[in-house]
Coordinates of C-alpha atoms in Angstrom, one line a residue:
M1 CA 120.0 114.6 63.4
G2 CA 123.0 116.0 61.7
V3 CA 126.1 114.1 60.5
V4 CA 128.3 113.1 63.4
T5 CA 131.9 112.1 62.6
V6 CA 134.6 110.6 64.7
G7 CA 136.7 113.6 63.9
E8 CA 137.2 116.5 61.5
L9 CA 140.0 116.8 59.0
K10 CA 141.8 120.1 59.6
T11 CA 144.8 121.5 57.8
S12 CA 147.8 122.2 60.1
I13 CA 150.4 125.0 59.8
S14 CA 152.7 122.7 57.8
G15 CA 150.0 122.0 55.3
K16 CA 149.4 118.4 56.4
R17 CA 146.0 117.2 57.4
S18 CA 145.4 115.5 60.7
F19 CA 142.3 113.9 62.2
R20 CA 140.9 115.6 65.3
P21 CA 138.0 114.4 67.5
S22 CA 134.8 116.4 67.1
S23 CA 133.3 118.3 70.0
T24 CA 130.8 115.5 70.8
I25 CA 133.6 113.0 71.6
R26 CA 136.6 115.2 72.5
H27 CA 138.1 114.2 75.9
A28 CA 140.9 116.0 77.8
A29 CA 143.5 117.0 75.1
T30 CA 142.8 113.8 73.1
E31 CA 143.5 113.6 69.4
W32 CA 143.5 111.0 66.7
P33 CA 146.9 111.3 64.9
I34 CA 145.9 109.4 61.7
S35 CA 148.7 110.9 59.5
D36 CA 148.0 113.1 56.5
V37 CA 146.2 110.4 54.5
S38 CA 142.6 111.3 53.7
S39 CA 139.8 108.9 54.6
D40 CA 138.9 106.3 52.1
V41 CA 135.7 104.8 53.6
T42 CA 132.6 106.2 55.2
I43 CA 130.7 104.1 57.7
E44 CA 127.0 105.0 58.0
I45 CA 125.0 104.1 61.1
G46 CA 121.5 105.5 61.1
A47 CA 121.7 109.2 60.6
S48 CA 125.3 109.3 61.6
S49 CA 128.4 108.8 59.4
F50 CA 132.1 108.2 60.2
A51 CA 134.9 109.1 57.7
L52 CA 137.6 106.6 58.4
H53 CA 140.4 104.5 56.8
K54 CA 140.1 100.9 55.6
F55 CA 143.4 99.6 56.8
P56 CA 142.9 100.1 60.6
L57 CA 139.4 98.7 60.4
V58 CA 140.1 95.6 58.4
S59 CA 143.2 94.8 60.6
R60 CA 140.9 94.2 63.6
S61 CA 137.3 93.7 62.3
G62 CA 136.5 90.5 60.4
R63 CA 133.1 91.8 59.4
I64 CA 134.3 94.9 57.7
R65 CA 137.1 92.9 56.0
R66 CA 134.5 90.4 54.7
L67 CA 132.2 93.1 53.5
L68 CA 135.0 94.8 51.5
I69 CA 136.0 91.5 50.0
E70 CA 132.5 90.5 49.0
A71 CA 131.8 94.0 47.5
K72 CA 131.6 93.9 43.7
D73 CA 133.1 97.4 43.5
A74 CA 136.7 97.3 44.7
T75 CA 136.6 101.0 45.2
I76 CA 133.7 101.0 47.6
S77 CA 133.8 104.1 49.8
R78 CA 130.5 103.9 51.8
M79 CA 129.4 101.1 54.1
N80 CA 126.2 100.8 56.2
L81 CA 126.4 99.2 59.7
S82 CA 123.1 100.4 61.1
L83 CA 122.5 97.0 62.8
I84 CA 125.5 97.3 65.1
P85 CA 124.3 97.0 68.8
G86 CA 124.9 100.2 70.7
G87 CA 124.5 102.4 67.6
P88 CA 126.9 105.2 66.8
E89 CA 128.3 105.4 70.4
A90 CA 129.4 101.8 70.3
F91 CA 131.0 102.0 66.9
E92 CA 132.8 105.2 67.8
L93 CA 134.6 103.4 70.7
A94 CA 135.3 100.4 68.5
A95 CA 136.8 102.6 65.8
K96 CA 139.0 104.2 68.3
F97 CA 140.2 100.8 69.4
C98 CA 141.0 99.9 65.8
Y99 CA 143.1 103.0 65.5
G100 CA 145.1 101.9 68.6
I101 CA 143.7 104.4 71.0
N102 CA 143.4 103.0 74.5
I103 CA 139.7 103.2 75.4
E104 CA 138.4 103.0 79.0
I105 CA 136.1 100.0 79.6
T106 CA 133.5 100.8 82.3
L107 CA 130.3 99.3 83.7
S108 CA 128.2 101.6 81.5
N109 CA 129.9 100.6 78.2
V110 CA 131.2 97.0 78.7
A111 CA 128.0 95.3 77.5
M112 CA 127.8 97.6 74.5
L113 CA 131.4 97.0 73.6
R114 CA 131.1 93.3 74.0
C115 CA 128.1 93.2 71.7
A116 CA 129.8 95.5 69.2
A117 CA 132.9 93.4 69.2
H118 CA 130.8 90.3 68.4
F119 CA 129.0 92.1 65.6
L120 CA 132.2 93.5 64.1
E121 CA 134.0 90.1 64.7
M122 CA 136.9 91.7 66.6
T123 CA 138.3 88.3 67.8
E124 CA 141.8 86.9 68.5
E125 CA 141.8 85.5 65.0
F126 CA 143.0 88.9 63.6
V127 CA 145.0 90.3 66.5
Q128 CA 145.9 89.4 70.0
K129 CA 144.0 91.1 72.8
N130 CA 141.3 92.3 70.5
L131 CA 138.3 94.1 71.7
E132 CA 136.3 90.9 72.3
A133 CA 139.1 89.5 74.6
R134 CA 139.4 92.8 76.4
T135 CA 135.7 93.1 77.2
E136 CA 135.6 89.4 78.3
A137 CA 138.5 89.9 80.7
Y138 CA 136.7 92.9 82.2
L139 CA 133.5 90.9 82.6
K140 CA 135.3 88.1 84.4
D141 CA 137.4 90.2 86.7
T142 CA 135.0 93.1 87.5
V143 CA 131.4 92.3 86.6
L144 CA 130.5 88.7 87.2
P145 CA 132.0 88.4 90.7
N146 CA 129.9 91.3 92.0
I147 CA 126.1 91.3 92.3
S148 CA 125.6 95.0 92.0
N149 CA 127.9 95.3 88.9
S150 CA 126.2 92.3 87.3
I151 CA 122.8 94.0 87.7
S152 CA 124.1 97.3 86.3
V153 CA 125.5 95.6 83.2
L154 CA 122.4 93.4 82.8
H155 CA 120.3 96.6 82.8
R156 CA 122.5 97.9 79.9
C157 CA 121.7 94.7 78.0
E158 CA 118.0 95.5 77.7
C159 CA 118.6 97.7 74.6
L160 CA 121.3 95.3 73.1
S161 CA 118.9 92.5 72.1
P162 CA 119.2 90.1 70.2
V163 CA 123.0 90.2 70.2
S164 CA 123.3 90.1 74.0
E165 CA 121.2 86.9 73.9
E166 CA 123.2 85.4 71.1
I167 CA 126.5 85.7 72.9
N168 CA 124.9 84.3 76.1
L169 CA 125.8 87.5 78.0
V170 CA 122.3 87.9 79.6
N171 CA 122.2 84.3 80.9
R172 CA 125.7 84.6 82.3
L173 CA 124.9 87.7 84.1
I174 CA 121.6 86.2 85.5
N175 CA 123.4 83.1 86.7
A176 CA 126.1 85.2 88.3
I177 CA 123.6 87.2 90.2
A178 CA 121.8 84.0 91.4
N179 CA 125.0 82.3 92.4
N180 CA 126.5 85.2 94.2
A181 CA 123.2 85.9 96.0
C182 CA 123.1 82.4 97.4
K183 CA 126.8 82.5 98.4
E184 CA 126.1 85.7 100.2
Q185 CA 123.1 84.1 102.0
L186 CA 125.3 81.2 103.0
A187 CA 128.0 83.5 104.2
S188 CA 125.5 85.5 106.2
G189 CA 124.2 82.2 107.8
L190 CA 127.7 81.1 108.7
L191 CA 128.4 84.5 110.2
K192 CA 125.2 84.2 112.4
L193 CA 126.4 80.8 113.4
D194 CA 129.7 82.1 114.5
H195 CA 128.0 84.8 116.6
N196 CA 126.3 81.9 118.5
F197 CA 129.7 80.5 119.6
P198 CA 131.7 83.3 121.3
M199 CA 134.9 81.1 121.3
K200 CA 135.0 81.2 117.5
T201 CA 134.1 84.9 117.1
M202 CA 136.8 87.1 115.7
P203 CA 137.9 90.0 118.0
N204 CA 137.5 92.8 115.5
I205 CA 134.7 91.3 113.3
E206 CA 132.9 93.8 111.1
P207 CA 129.2 94.3 111.4
E208 CA 127.1 92.0 109.3
T209 CA 126.1 93.4 105.9
P210 CA 122.3 93.3 105.3
S211 CA 121.7 90.3 103.0
D212 CA 119.0 92.1 101.0
W213 CA 121.0 95.2 100.1
W214 CA 121.4 94.2 96.4
G215 CA 117.6 93.4 96.0
K216 CA 116.8 97.1 95.7
S217 CA 119.0 97.6 92.6
L218 CA 116.9 95.0 90.8
S219 CA 114.2 97.7 90.4
V220 CA 116.1 99.2 87.4
L221 CA 115.5 96.1 85.3
N222 CA 112.6 95.7 82.9
L223 CA 109.9 93.2 83.7
E224 CA 111.3 90.4 81.5
F225 CA 114.8 90.5 83.0
F226 CA 113.4 90.8 86.5
Q227 CA 111.3 87.7 86.1
R228 CA 114.3 85.8 84.8
V229 CA 116.5 86.9 87.7
L230 CA 113.9 86.1 90.3
T231 CA 113.2 82.7 88.8
A232 CA 117.0 82.0 88.8
V233 CA 117.5 83.0 92.5
K234 CA 114.4 80.9 93.5
S235 CA 115.8 77.8 91.7
K236 CA 119.2 78.3 93.5
G237 CA 117.5 78.3 96.9
L238 CA 117.2 81.9 98.0
K239 CA 115.0 82.3 101.1
Q240 CA 111.4 83.0 100.7
D241 CA 111.5 86.1 102.9
M242 CA 114.2 87.6 100.7
I243 CA 112.2 86.9 97.6
S244 CA 109.2 88.6 99.2
K245 CA 111.2 91.7 100.0
I246 CA 112.5 91.9 96.4
L247 CA 109.0 91.5 95.0
I248 CA 107.6 94.2 97.3
N249 CA 110.3 96.7 96.4
Y250 CA 110.1 96.0 92.6
T251 CA 106.3 96.2 92.6
H252 CA 106.3 99.5 94.6
N253 CA 108.7 101.1 92.2
S254 CA 107.0 99.8 89.1
L255 CA 103.5 100.8 90.0
Q256 CA 104.4 104.1 91.6
G257 CA 104.1 106.1 88.4
L258 CA 101.0 104.2 87.1
V259 CA 98.4 105.6 89.4
I260 CA 95.7 107.7 87.8
R261 CA 95.1 110.9 89.9
D262 CA 91.5 111.6 88.7
P263 CA 90.0 108.4 87.2
H264 CA 86.7 110.2 86.4
I265 CA 88.5 112.6 83.9
V266 CA 90.6 110.1 82.0
R267 CA 88.3 107.0 82.3
G268 CA 88.0 105.4 78.9
S269 CA 90.8 107.5 77.3
L270 CA 93.8 106.0 75.5
L271 CA 96.1 107.1 78.4
D272 CA 93.9 105.4 80.9
M273 CA 93.8 102.2 78.9
E274 CA 97.5 102.1 78.5
L275 CA 98.2 102.6 82.2
Q276 CA 95.6 100.0 83.0
K277 CA 97.3 97.6 80.7
K278 CA 100.7 98.2 82.3
Q279 CA 99.3 97.7 85.7
R280 CA 97.7 94.5 84.7
V281 CA 100.9 93.1 83.2
I282 CA 102.9 94.0 86.3
V283 CA 100.4 92.6 88.7
E284 CA 100.0 89.3 86.9
A285 CA 103.8 88.9 86.6
M286 CA 104.3 89.6 90.4
V287 CA 101.6 87.1 91.4
S288 CA 103.2 84.5 89.2
L289 CA 106.5 85.1 91.1
L290 CA 105.0 84.9 94.6
P291 CA 106.3 82.1 96.9
T292 CA 104.2 78.9 97.3
Q293 CA 100.9 79.4 99.0
S294 CA 101.0 78.6 102.7
R295 CA 99.8 79.7 106.1
R296 CA 103.4 80.3 106.9
S297 CA 104.0 82.5 103.9
S298 CA 106.4 85.4 104.4
V299 CA 104.5 87.7 102.1
P300 CA 102.8 90.5 104.2
M301 CA 99.1 90.8 104.2
A302 CA 99.2 94.5 103.3
F303 CA 101.2 93.7 100.1
L304 CA 98.7 90.9 99.1
S305 CA 95.8 93.3 99.7
S306 CA 97.3 96.1 97.6
L307 CA 98.0 93.6 94.8
L308 CA 94.4 92.4 94.8
K309 CA 93.1 96.0 94.8
T310 CA 95.3 96.8 91.8
A311 CA 94.3 93.5 90.1
I312 CA 90.6 94.4 90.4
A313 CA 91.1 98.0 89.3
S314 CA 93.2 96.9 86.2
S315 CA 90.8 94.0 85.3
A316 CA 93.4 91.4 85.7
S317 CA 92.7 87.8 84.8
T318 CA 90.4 85.6 86.9
S319 CA 93.2 83.2 87.7
C320 CA 95.4 86.0 89.0
R321 CA 92.6 87.3 91.3
S322 CA 91.7 83.8 92.5
D323 CA 95.3 83.2 93.4
L324 CA 95.5 86.4 95.5
E325 CA 92.1 85.7 97.1
R326 CA 93.3 82.3 98.3
R327 CA 96.6 83.7 99.6
I328 CA 94.7 86.3 101.6
G329 CA 92.2 83.7 102.8
L330 CA 95.1 81.6 104.2
L331 CA 96.4 84.6 106.2
L332 CA 93.0 86.2 107.0
D333 CA 93.6 86.1 110.8
Q334 CA 96.5 88.5 110.2
A335 CA 94.4 91.1 108.4
I336 CA 93.0 94.4 109.5
L337 CA 90.0 96.3 108.2
E338 CA 92.0 98.3 105.7
D339 CA 93.2 95.1 104.1
I340 CA 89.7 93.8 103.2
L341 CA 88.2 97.1 102.2
I342 CA 88.6 96.4 98.5
P343 CA 87.0 99.0 96.2
A344 CA 84.8 97.6 93.5
N345 CA 85.7 98.2 89.8
S346 CA 82.4 100.0 89.0
Y347 CA 83.5 103.3 87.4
G348 CA 80.9 104.7 85.2
N349 CA 78.1 102.9 87.1
N350 CA 76.3 105.2 89.4
H351 CA 74.4 102.3 91.0
G352 CA 77.5 100.2 91.7
T353 CA 78.6 99.3 95.2
M354 CA 81.6 100.9 96.9
Y355 CA 83.3 97.7 97.8
D356 CA 83.8 94.3 96.2
T357 CA 81.8 92.1 98.5
E358 CA 82.0 89.0 96.2
S359 CA 85.8 88.8 96.7
I360 CA 85.5 89.2 100.4
L361 CA 82.8 86.4 100.5
R362 CA 85.2 84.1 98.7
I363 CA 88.1 85.0 100.9
F364 CA 86.2 84.3 104.2
S365 CA 85.0 81.0 102.7
I366 CA 88.5 80.0 101.9
F367 CA 89.6 80.7 105.5
L368 CA 86.6 78.8 107.0
N369 CA 87.2 75.8 104.8
L370 CA 90.9 75.5 105.7
G371 CA 90.3 72.5 108.0
E372 CA 88.7 70.6 105.1
D373 CA 91.2 71.4 102.4
D374 CA 94.4 69.5 101.8
D375 CA 96.6 72.4 102.8
E376 CA 100.3 71.6 103.1
D377 CA 100.3 72.7 106.7
N378 CA 97.3 70.5 107.6
R379 CA 99.0 67.5 106.0
M380 CA 101.9 67.9 108.5
R381 CA 99.6 67.7 111.5
D382 CA 98.7 64.5 113.3
E383 CA 95.3 63.6 114.7
S384 CA 96.1 65.1 118.2
E385 CA 97.0 68.4 116.7
M386 CA 93.9 68.6 114.6
A387 CA 91.8 67.8 117.7
Y388 CA 93.6 70.6 119.6
D389 CA 92.6 73.0 117.0
F390 CA 88.9 72.8 118.1
D391 CA 89.2 71.7 121.7
S392 CA 89.4 74.9 123.7
P393 CA 88.9 78.6 123.2
G394 CA 92.6 79.2 123.7
S395 CA 93.6 76.9 120.8
P396 CA 95.3 78.5 117.7
K397 CA 92.4 77.6 115.4
Q398 CA 89.7 78.9 117.8
S399 CA 91.7 82.0 118.4
S400 CA 92.0 82.6 114.7
I401 CA 88.3 82.1 114.1
L402 CA 87.5 84.6 116.9
K403 CA 89.8 87.2 115.3
V404 CA 88.2 86.7 111.9
S405 CA 84.7 86.9 113.4
K406 CA 85.5 90.3 114.9
L407 CA 87.0 91.4 111.6
L408 CA 83.9 90.4 109.6
D409 CA 81.6 92.2 112.0
T410 CA 83.7 95.3 111.7
Y411 CA 83.7 94.9 107.9
L412 CA 79.9 94.5 107.9
A413 CA 79.5 97.7 109.9
E414 CA 81.6 99.5 107.3
I415 CA 79.9 98.3 104.2
A416 CA 76.5 98.8 105.8
L417 CA 76.9 102.5 105.0
D418 CA 76.8 101.8 101.3
T419 CA 73.3 102.8 100.0
N420 CA 73.8 100.6 96.9
L421 CA 74.6 97.4 98.8
L422 CA 71.9 94.8 98.3
P423 CA 70.5 93.2 101.4
S424 CA 71.1 89.7 99.9
K425 CA 74.9 90.3 99.8
F426 CA 74.9 91.7 103.3
I427 CA 72.9 88.7 104.6
A428 CA 75.2 86.3 102.8
L429 CA 78.2 87.7 104.6
A430 CA 76.4 87.9 108.0
E431 CA 75.4 84.2 107.7
L432 CA 78.9 83.1 106.6
L433 CA 80.4 82.4 110.0
P434 CA 79.5 79.2 112.0
D435 CA 77.7 79.6 115.3
H436 CA 80.8 78.9 117.5
A437 CA 82.7 81.7 115.8
R438 CA 80.9 84.4 117.7
I439 CA 81.0 84.5 121.5
I440 CA 79.2 87.8 121.6
S441 CA 76.9 89.1 118.9
D442 CA 77.1 92.8 119.7
G443 CA 79.3 93.6 116.7
L444 CA 76.9 91.9 114.3
Y445 CA 73.9 93.6 115.9
R446 CA 75.6 97.0 115.5
A447 CA 76.2 96.3 111.8
V448 CA 72.6 95.2 111.2
D449 CA 71.3 98.2 113.0
I450 CA 73.4 100.5 110.7
F451 CA 72.3 98.7 107.6
L452 CA 68.6 99.1 108.6
K453 CA 69.2 102.7 109.3
V454 CA 70.8 103.4 105.9
H455 CA 68.3 101.1 104.1
P456 CA 64.9 102.0 105.6
N457 CA 62.9 100.8 102.6
I458 CA 64.0 97.1 102.5
K459 CA 61.3 94.4 102.4
D460 CA 59.9 93.0 105.6
S461 CA 61.0 89.5 104.6
E462 CA 64.6 90.8 104.1
R463 CA 64.4 92.7 107.4
Y464 CA 63.3 89.6 109.2
R465 CA 65.9 87.3 107.6
L466 CA 68.6 89.9 108.3
C467 CA 67.7 90.0 112.0
K468 CA 67.6 86.2 112.3
T469 CA 71.4 86.2 111.7
I470 CA 71.7 87.7 115.3
D471 CA 71.8 85.2 118.2
C472 CA 69.9 87.0 120.9
Q473 CA 71.4 84.7 123.6
K474 CA 74.8 86.2 122.8
L475 CA 73.8 89.8 123.2
S476 CA 75.2 91.8 126.1
Q477 CA 72.8 93.5 128.6
E478 CA 73.4 96.9 127.0
A479 CA 72.7 95.5 123.5
C480 CA 69.5 93.8 124.7
S481 CA 68.3 97.0 126.3
H482 CA 69.0 98.8 123.0
A483 CA 67.3 96.1 120.9
A484 CA 64.2 96.1 123.1
Q485 CA 63.6 99.7 122.3
N486 CA 64.8 99.7 118.6
E487 CA 61.9 100.5 116.3
R488 CA 63.8 99.4 113.2
L489 CA 63.8 95.7 114.4
P490 CA 60.9 93.4 113.6
V491 CA 58.4 92.7 116.4
Q492 CA 59.4 89.1 116.6
M493 CA 63.0 89.9 117.4
A494 CA 62.0 92.4 120.1
V495 CA 59.8 89.8 121.7
Q496 CA 62.7 87.3 121.5
V497 CA 65.1 89.7 123.1
L498 CA 62.7 90.4 125.9
Y499 CA 62.2 86.7 126.4
F500 CA 65.9 85.9 126.8
E501 CA 66.3 89.0 129.0
Q502 CA 63.6 87.6 131.3
I503 CA 65.4 84.2 131.4
R504 CA 68.6 86.0 132.1
L505 CA 67.1 87.8 135.1
R506 CA 65.4 84.6 136.4
N507 CA 68.7 82.7 136.2
A508 CA 70.5 85.5 137.9
M509 CA 68.1 85.5 140.8
N510 CA 68.4 81.7 141.1
G511 CA 72.2 81.8 140.9
G512 CA 72.3 80.1 137.5
H513 CA 73.3 83.0 135.3
N514 CA 76.7 81.6 134.4
Q515 CA 75.3 78.1 133.8
F516 CA 72.8 79.5 131.3
F517 CA 75.1 81.7 129.3
F518 CA 78.5 80.2 129.5
G519 CA 77.1 76.7 129.3
T520 CA 75.3 77.6 126.1
I521 CA 78.3 79.4 124.6
N522 CA 81.0 76.9 125.5
S523 CA 79.0 73.9 124.5
Q524 CA 76.7 73.5 121.5
F525 CA 75.0 76.6 120.3
P526 CA 71.3 76.5 119.2
Q527 CA 70.8 75.7 115.6
R528 CA 70.1 78.8 113.4
S529 CA 67.1 78.4 111.3
S530 CA 67.9 81.1 108.7
S531 CA 69.1 80.1 105.3
G532 CA 72.5 80.9 103.8
A533 CA 76.0 79.8 103.8
G534 CA 76.5 79.8 107.5
S535 CA 73.2 78.3 108.6
G536 CA 72.5 74.6 109.5
A537 CA 73.5 72.2 112.2
I538 CA 76.9 72.0 113.7
S539 CA 79.3 69.8 111.8
P540 CA 80.1 66.4 113.4
R541 CA 83.7 67.5 113.9
D542 CA 82.7 70.6 115.8
N543 CA 80.2 68.5 117.9
Y544 CA 82.9 66.0 118.7
A545 CA 85.3 68.7 119.6
S546 CA 82.7 70.4 121.9
V547 CA 82.1 67.1 123.7
R548 CA 85.8 66.6 124.2
R549 CA 86.1 70.1 125.5
E550 CA 83.3 69.5 128.0
N551 CA 84.9 66.3 129.2
R552 CA 88.2 68.0 129.7
E553 CA 86.5 70.8 131.7
L554 CA 84.7 68.2 133.9
K555 CA 87.9 66.3 134.6
L556 CA 89.7 69.5 135.5
E557 CA 86.8 70.4 137.9
V558 CA 86.9 67.0 139.5
A559 CA 90.7 67.3 140.0
R560 CA 90.2 70.7 141.6
M561 CA 87.6 69.3 144.0
R562 CA 89.9 66.4 145.0
M563 CA 92.7 68.8 145.7
R564 CA 90.4 71.0 147.7
L565 CA 89.1 68.0 149.7
T566 CA 92.7 66.8 150.5
D567 CA 93.5 70.3 151.7
L568 CA 90.4 70.3 154.0
E569 CA 91.3 66.9 155.5
K570 CA 94.8 68.1 156.3
D571 CA 93.4 71.3 157.9
H572 CA 91.0 69.1 159.9
V573 CA 93.7 66.8 161.3
S574 CA 96.0 69.7 162.2
M575 CA 93.1 71.5 164.0
K576 CA 92.3 68.3 165.9
Q577 CA 95.9 67.9 167.0
E578 CA 96.1 71.5 168.1
L579 CA 92.9 71.1 170.0
V580 CA 94.2 68.1 171.9
R581 CA 97.4 69.8 172.7
S582 CA 95.7 72.9 174.0
H583 CA 93.0 71.1 176.1
P584 CA 93.3 71.7 179.9
A585 CA 92.6 68.0 180.7
N586 CA 95.5 67.0 178.5
K587 CA 97.8 69.2 180.6
I588 CA 96.6 67.6 183.9
F589 CA 97.1 64.1 182.4
K590 CA 100.6 65.0 181.3
S591 CA 101.4 66.4 184.8
F592 CA 100.0 63.3 186.6
T593 CA 101.9 60.9 184.2
K594 CA 105.1 62.8 184.9
K595 CA 104.7 62.6 188.8
L596 CA 103.8 58.9 188.6
S597 CA 106.9 58.2 186.5
K598 CA 109.1 59.9 189.1
Q599 CA 107.6 57.8 192.0
L600 CA 108.0 54.5 190.2
N601 CA 111.6 55.4 189.3
S602 CA 112.4 56.1 192.9
L603 CA 110.8 52.8 194.0
F604 CA 112.8 50.9 191.4
R605 CA 116.0 52.5 192.7
I606 CA 115.2 51.4 196.2
N607 CA 114.7 47.8 195.0
N608 CA 117.8 47.9 192.8
L609 CA 115.7 47.8 189.6
K610 CA 116.1 49.6 186.4
P611 CA 114.2 52.9 186.0
I612 CA 111.3 53.3 183.7
G613 CA 112.3 53.5 180.1
S614 CA 115.3 51.2 180.4
K615 CA 115.6 47.4 179.8
P616 CA 115.8 45.3 183.1
N617 CA 118.7 42.9 183.4
A618 CA 118.4 39.2 184.6
E619 CA 119.2 40.0 188.2
S620 CA 116.5 42.6 188.4
R621 CA 113.9 40.3 186.9
F622 CA 114.9 37.5 189.4
L623 CA 114.6 39.8 192.5
F624 CA 111.3 41.3 191.3
Q625 CA 109.8 37.9 190.7
R626 CA 110.9 36.5 194.2
R627 CA 109.5 39.6 196.0
R628 CA 106.3 39.2 194.1
R629 CA 105.9 35.5 195.1
H630 CA 106.8 36.4 198.7
S631 CA 104.2 39.1 198.8
I632 CA 101.5 36.8 197.4
S633 CA 102.3 34.1 199.9

């Protein structure tokens, strides 16, 4: 790099020498009129040098003044300031300021000028409104109140260390970002609250600004500053979903350029190792910043899955991978097949498996053991809610287990195509689920059949153990028909399938089909005799929940029968009344009663008595009794 000066001394027409800016710093018709006095000091900064004058510099810079005073040679003409933050560009602007030229302070140079002013000691002690005061005023008025401006200036501070840390500029910017982000979150919440009360809504209110708009600009920060900013906003109370969005955006932008296109070509090279190291550092940092583990976590499953895949590919620490596995296990009922198809880190090993089944085994185990762990969500539930988890097939817990069982069967069918997959690993995954997790075993049967087709040379003992993971009582009629003719299955399983198919037909003919199958499925399932993580008797809690479920179903059935009996009794009474009303004898009786009533009423009128249906008075009763005695005598 050649010598760059603030200006060049040129001779004018009158013979005087003036100082003009060089082409690298010349602005629109801007000059430095420094009189005709030649420069008496040269400032060296790296490979650049500046020919200047002592008086303008010492009038505003305490550091240059002290260096000149402390110099043994009073006629010193060269001075080295290579440690100035911002380098030649920062000193050039500071030198202009010393010469009285009005420099423009912007977002791109305010951090550099603030650090340079501190380094050169350009304080109010030497002159009012010195460079340090000017930059501080700009920071307070323009930068700190605005999140986007603070992030932009913070990004400029990355190359100004350690001076930017010494003057507390970095911490001030980070705190300003955190405070303003939480204020914006509060304002957004109040705006939403106003929308819920139309009486308080302003007539011409502006549309709500998205509360996460500033989070995207954090991607320009280096990893250290990003971690500090996110830690600050978390401590100030920023919402978890907002933190998740910021993390996802930063991770995507940071890892986007670190993907190796052809790993087989560069595997083991220095470039590959460097990229792998960068990936590992970023992933471990992002995992440490994730919100607290919870089943209500706002972090998407797809993001957690991609982090785990990158962590395995970059050989991240065991604690990092364990943290991700637990987070995925807590949300496993939200996963799809793509989320759990995690490639194994087995480059260079031709006999390695395609997928990391060990991680998946741990993830599924974490999900199945949620009821026994002291998870923060489980601690908030009372005994009745815990019972509801296992009481009925429609409960949240049972519904989640059924989703996970379908996911596991689909995963087994996918990894069964791997010729390098050991039968022991496949069996361990197949036996992982408890008996009540699978209502139908067709998916597991399909996966086992694919595995046997791809691995025709496995041992008979492994083939038999693999097929024992299938509950033949839960196979559909189509699956039973296929299994009975499947030559890849052991003879024992084919006999068992035929036996249960015969029982199915017998119960169907006797009208007990539903009782056999649904009674077996909805109550206690037969104990599986195979070994492995999922074998063994039903746990006492599952047994108790099954009994409670059966009692509830019986009570509901009794209630339905009572309601049906009441309806039948009402129908019987109404039919009886209708029959009586419609009978011919009933009509004759009514006609006879009507005629008799008319005759009696006429007889009573002749004898001055009250008609039928009215109360007789005293005179009528006396006459009636006298006539009765007379007739008797």
